[in-house]
Short mmCIF file of C-alpha atoms in Angstrom, two decimals:
data_model
loop_
_atom_site.label_atom_id
_atom_site.label_comp_id
_atom_site.label_asym_id
_atom_site.label_seq_id
_atom_site.Cartn_x
_atom_site.Cartn_y
_atom_site.Cartn_z
CA MET A 222 11.21 -9.23 -18.35
CA ASN A 223 10.49 -5.46 -18.31
CA ASP A 224 6.71 -5.26 -18.54
CA LYS A 225 4.32 -2.78 -16.92
CA TYR A 226 1.79 -5.22 -16.43
CA ILE A 227 4.29 -7.09 -13.48
CA ARG A 228 2.25 -7.88 -10.45
CA PRO A 229 4.60 -8.10 -7.62
CA PRO A 230 3.98 -11.14 -4.84
CA GLY A 231 0.96 -10.52 -2.74
CA THR A 232 -0.19 -7.69 -4.92
CA TYR A 233 -3.03 -6.94 -6.92
CA TYR A 234 -4.73 -3.93 -8.69
CA ASP A 235 -7.72 -2.97 -10.27
CA ILE A 236 -8.65 -0.29 -13.10
CA LEU A 237 -11.59 1.85 -12.23
CA ALA A 238 -12.78 5.03 -13.62
CA HIS A 239 -11.91 8.25 -11.89
CA PRO A 240 -13.86 8.66 -8.77
CA LYS A 241 -14.62 12.25 -9.99
CA GLY A 242 -16.71 10.76 -12.57
CA ILE A 243 -14.46 12.50 -15.35
CA ASP A 244 -13.10 10.44 -18.50
CA ARG A 245 -10.25 9.03 -16.97
CA ALA A 246 -9.14 5.83 -15.71
CA ILE A 247 -6.85 5.27 -12.38
CA GLU A 248 -5.53 2.12 -10.73
CA VAL A 249 -6.39 0.75 -6.83
CA ALA A 250 -3.89 -1.48 -6.01
CA VAL A 251 -4.45 -4.13 -2.96
CA ILE A 252 -0.99 -5.19 -1.08
CA GLN A 253 -0.30 -7.14 1.92
CA ASP A 254 3.44 -5.78 2.90
CA HIS A 255 3.05 -1.88 2.94
CA ARG A 256 6.35 -1.48 1.61
CA PHE A 257 4.89 -2.73 -2.19
CA ALA A 258 3.15 0.43 -2.36
CA PHE A 259 6.35 2.23 -3.38
CA TYR A 260 6.34 -0.20 -6.47
CA PHE A 261 3.22 1.61 -7.54
CA TRP A 262 4.22 4.92 -6.82
CA PHE A 263 7.07 4.11 -9.22
CA LYS A 264 5.08 2.45 -11.74
CA TRP A 265 2.37 5.58 -11.65
CA TRP A 266 5.35 7.81 -11.70
CA LYS A 267 6.72 6.19 -14.91
CA GLU A 268 3.28 5.83 -16.78
CA THR A 269 3.02 9.57 -16.47
CA GLU A 270 6.65 10.00 -17.74
CA ARG A 271 7.20 13.08 -14.49
CA ASN A 272 10.80 14.16 -14.70
CA LEU A 273 12.34 13.04 -10.77
CA SER A 274 14.40 15.84 -10.38
CA GLN A 275 12.68 18.72 -11.68
CA LYS A 276 10.62 21.03 -9.08
CA LYS A 277 8.55 22.34 -11.68
CA GLN A 278 7.16 18.59 -12.16
CA THR A 279 5.80 18.21 -8.72
CA PRO A 280 4.86 14.63 -8.08
CA PRO A 281 1.45 13.87 -6.23
CA ALA A 282 1.41 14.32 -2.63
CA LEU A 283 0.75 11.59 -0.43
CA ILE A 284 -2.36 11.00 1.91
CA THR A 285 -1.79 8.17 4.37
CA ILE A 286 -3.83 6.65 6.68
CA ASP A 287 -1.76 4.14 8.98
CA TRP A 288 -1.63 3.31 12.96
CA HIS A 289 2.28 3.77 12.29
CA ARG A 290 3.84 6.58 11.02
CA ASP A 291 5.62 4.84 8.73
CA LEU A 292 8.53 7.67 8.17
CA GLY A 293 11.83 5.74 8.63
CA ALA A 294 14.27 7.73 6.58
CA PRO A 295 16.89 5.69 4.65
CA CYS A 296 20.47 5.62 5.82
CA ASN A 297 23.56 5.86 3.73
CA GLU A 298 23.45 2.62 2.45
CA GLU A 299 20.03 2.77 1.52
CA GLN A 300 20.25 5.78 -0.31
CA GLU A 301 22.98 4.43 -2.11
CA ASP A 302 20.59 1.54 -3.04
CA LEU A 303 17.67 3.83 -4.20
CA LYS A 304 20.39 6.06 -6.53
CA ASN A 305 21.62 2.70 -7.94
CA LEU A 306 17.89 1.62 -8.89
CA ASP A 307 17.18 1.06 -12.57
CA LEU A 308 13.95 3.10 -12.97
CA ASP A 309 13.75 2.02 -16.45
CA ASN A 310 12.96 -1.41 -15.23
CA TYR A 311 9.71 -2.51 -14.04
CA GLU A 312 11.07 -5.84 -12.64
CA LYS A 313 14.12 -4.82 -10.97
CA SER A 314 11.95 -2.15 -9.30
CA ALA A 315 9.45 -4.93 -8.02
CA LEU A 316 12.29 -6.97 -6.77
CA PHE A 317 13.93 -3.49 -4.86
CA CYS A 318 10.69 -3.54 -3.09
CA TRP A 319 10.87 -6.92 -1.46
CA ASN A 320 14.78 -7.13 -1.09
CA LYS A 321 15.91 -3.86 -0.30
CA LEU A 322 13.12 -1.68 1.36
CA HIS A 323 12.97 -2.44 5.04
CA PRO A 324 11.32 -5.53 6.03
CA HIS A 325 9.51 -3.51 8.88
CA ASN A 326 7.51 -2.03 6.14
CA ASP A 327 8.19 1.57 7.66
CA GLY A 328 10.76 2.85 5.23
CA HIS A 329 8.72 2.88 1.97
CA ILE A 330 7.33 6.58 2.25
CA LEU A 331 10.67 8.70 2.47
CA SER A 332 12.61 6.07 0.11
CA ALA A 333 9.70 7.43 -2.65
CA ALA A 334 10.32 11.10 -1.49
CA TYR A 335 13.92 10.35 -1.59
CA LEU A 336 13.35 9.53 -5.11
CA ASN A 337 10.96 12.21 -5.78
CA LEU A 338 8.18 9.86 -6.81
CA ILE A 339 5.76 11.34 -4.49
CA GLY A 340 5.76 15.17 -3.02
CA ASP A 341 4.50 16.31 0.20
CA ILE A 342 3.50 13.82 2.80
CA TYR A 343 0.16 13.88 5.23
CA VAL A 344 0.00 11.30 7.62
CA LEU A 345 -3.10 10.34 9.54
CA CYS A 346 -1.85 8.05 12.49
CA LYS A 347 -2.18 6.70 16.33
CA GLN A 348 1.45 6.68 16.86
CA ASP A 349 2.42 9.07 19.30
CA ASP A 350 5.59 11.10 18.43
CA ASP A 351 6.15 14.53 16.42
CA ASP A 352 7.53 14.08 12.61
CA ASP A 353 6.31 17.17 11.23
CA GLY A 354 9.16 18.75 9.32
CA LYS A 355 11.07 18.86 6.01
CA PHE A 356 12.63 16.05 4.23
CA ILE A 357 15.58 16.72 1.48
CA ASP A 358 15.30 14.22 -1.48
CA ARG A 359 18.43 13.30 -3.51
CA TRP A 360 17.93 16.44 -5.69
CA GLY A 361 17.87 18.83 -3.15
CA ASN A 362 13.74 19.06 -3.58
CA GLU A 363 12.11 19.52 -0.22
CA HIS A 364 9.01 17.80 1.00
CA SER A 365 6.74 18.74 3.73
CA VAL A 366 5.77 15.69 6.12
CA MET A 367 3.10 16.44 8.62
CA CYS A 368 1.44 14.00 11.07
CA PHE A 369 -2.14 14.50 12.35
CA ASN A 370 -4.35 12.76 14.59
CA SER A 371 -7.48 13.31 13.48
CA SER A 372 -9.45 13.51 9.78
CA GLY A 373 -10.77 16.87 11.39
CA SER A 374 -7.35 18.51 11.79
CA LEU A 375 -5.94 16.67 8.57
CA TYR A 376 -8.72 17.90 6.61
CA GLU A 377 -8.10 21.74 7.88
CA GLN A 378 -4.56 21.53 6.77
CA LEU A 379 -5.29 20.04 3.42
CA ALA A 380 -8.09 22.63 2.42
CA LYS A 381 -5.32 25.43 3.35
CA ASN A 382 -2.98 24.13 0.72
CA ASP A 383 -2.72 24.34 -3.00
CA ILE A 384 -2.50 20.78 -3.60
CA GLY A 385 -3.13 19.08 -7.37
CA GLU A 386 -2.95 15.49 -7.78
CA ILE A 387 -2.70 13.20 -4.62
CA TYR A 388 -2.14 9.58 -3.72
CA PHE A 389 -4.58 7.90 -0.93
CA ASP A 390 -3.10 5.04 0.81
CA ILE A 391 -4.80 3.09 3.52
CA ASP A 392 -2.95 0.63 5.86
CA LEU A 393 -5.96 -1.30 7.52
CA ASP A 394 -4.11 -1.51 10.83
CA TYR A 395 -5.26 2.35 11.22
CA PHE A 396 -8.54 0.51 11.94
CA THR A 397 -7.50 -1.39 15.30
CA GLU A 398 -7.40 -0.33 18.55
CA SER A 399 -4.11 -0.74 20.84
CA LYS A 400 -2.57 0.39 23.97
CA ASP A 401 0.81 -1.12 22.87
CA SER A 402 2.97 1.95 21.47
CA CYS A 403 3.89 0.41 18.36
CA GLY A 404 0.13 -1.08 17.43
CA GLY A 405 -0.85 -4.51 17.70
CA GLY A 406 -0.26 -6.54 20.91
CA GLU A 407 -2.86 -9.12 22.76
CA ASP A 408 -5.22 -6.01 23.79
CA LEU A 409 -5.65 -5.49 20.05
CA THR A 410 -9.44 -4.49 18.96
CA LEU A 411 -10.97 -3.39 16.15
CA THR A 412 -12.70 -0.12 15.42
CA ASP A 413 -16.18 0.00 14.98
CA GLU A 414 -17.68 -0.66 11.34
CA GLU A 415 -19.58 2.59 12.10
CA ASP A 416 -16.30 4.73 12.63
CA ILE A 417 -14.76 3.10 9.40
CA MET A 418 -17.67 3.94 7.30
CA SER A 419 -17.86 7.61 8.83
CA LEU A 420 -13.77 8.13 7.91
CA LEU A 421 -14.39 6.86 4.57
CA ASP A 422 -18.09 8.79 3.95
CA THR A 423 -17.67 9.95 0.45
CA ASP A 424 -19.90 12.77 1.16
CA SER A 425 -18.04 14.25 3.93
CA ASN A 426 -15.70 17.14 3.36
CA PHE A 427 -12.58 14.95 3.59
CA MET A 428 -13.37 12.43 1.14
CA LYS A 429 -14.55 14.76 -1.28
CA TRP A 430 -11.34 16.77 -1.32
CA ILE A 431 -9.80 13.32 -1.88
CA ILE A 432 -11.69 12.02 -4.66
CA GLU A 433 -11.17 15.29 -6.30
CA ARG A 434 -7.70 15.13 -6.21
CA MET A 435 -6.86 11.33 -6.59
CA SER A 436 -4.49 9.95 -9.20
CA GLY A 437 -4.00 6.65 -7.40
CA MET A 438 -4.93 4.49 -4.40
CA THR A 439 -3.11 1.87 -2.40
CA ILE A 440 -4.59 -0.61 0.33
CA ALA A 441 -2.23 -2.45 2.55
CA THR A 442 -3.93 -5.31 4.38
CA GLU A 443 -1.01 -5.96 7.05
CA PRO A 444 -2.60 -8.70 8.90
CA GLU A 445 0.06 -9.02 11.29
CA PHE A 446 -0.69 -5.60 13.07
CA CYS A 447 -4.33 -6.32 12.63
CA GLY A 448 -4.39 -9.17 14.89
CA GLY A 449 -4.12 -11.85 12.09
CA MET A 450 -5.73 -12.57 8.71
CA SER A 451 -9.30 -12.68 9.69
CA ASN A 452 -9.46 -9.28 11.25
CA SER A 453 -7.72 -8.26 8.51
CA ASN A 454 -10.26 -9.57 5.98
CA LYS A 455 -13.13 -8.19 8.51
CA ILE A 456 -11.45 -4.70 8.19
CA TYR A 457 -11.28 -5.30 4.50
CA SER A 458 -14.63 -6.18 3.94
CA VAL A 459 -15.94 -2.73 5.39
CA VAL A 460 -13.34 -0.75 3.83
CA ASP A 461 -14.25 -2.61 0.28
CA ARG A 462 -18.18 -1.75 1.01
CA ALA A 463 -17.58 1.73 1.94
CA LEU A 464 -16.03 2.29 -1.59
CA PHE A 465 -16.77 -0.10 -3.92
CA SER A 466 -19.64 -1.80 -5.44
CA PRO A 467 -19.34 -4.80 -6.55
CA GLN A 468 -16.31 -5.29 -4.74
CA LEU A 469 -12.69 -4.45 -5.97
CA LEU A 470 -10.67 -6.90 -7.90
CA SER A 471 -14.57 -8.61 -9.14
CA LYS A 472 -13.50 -6.90 -12.60
CA ASN A 473 -16.66 -4.99 -12.15
CA ALA A 474 -16.04 -2.83 -9.46
CA LYS A 475 -17.04 0.43 -9.47
CA TRP A 476 -17.25 3.38 -7.03
CA LYS A 477 -19.88 3.07 -4.90
CA HIS A 478 -20.59 6.78 -4.73
CA LEU A 479 -21.05 7.07 -8.51
CA LEU A 480 -23.69 4.44 -8.49
#
């Protein structure tokens, strides 16, 4: 079966009008394991028929919000797996996410960049480290990789750059607080609802910038790093109320700021 309507296990997607209010639709995908975002970036690449290797057809940049950096680079063996992936086949690409991408859910971003499914990478995260630099894909294209510890500093950088389309990616574990260097842990608490709503405020300069350029959105629920399913659901409810009305996946969902 090679069907573009395939929905990999544990994933859902909704089709909404573009958040800018223009005559165009985009998809918003909800996934549990973050690595399945790779499938939707592949799917959106395939639907737009971009050429993987040509620099003149630069893919959308990725703006990702995540407790972790998730910037594990594919090793030599993983690079070979990516080279051998049949990108003409939706089913095989979906199975690849489950079977070949790292189960720690930290290798999907640079794996997608390796195939030039995404362009430059901007990460808003809480994990300490310095991963800024350049990543070279299999065709020699250069992808900038930049990490930020505040939405303000991220927006300042975005506003300086000439960026066209973007994919917006949220891992719900960003909205947790933890002293553990890897996130999670017994002392985990949830971010205040007001702070979540503030970050996703569609009247803010940051979210206005995102909305203007968004061509797809992924939301990873990652309950294990949210302290459990109940915590993940609580965070998801706040994110959903911040952005959509009625709720996402209700078949009638709309962008709240357009109502």
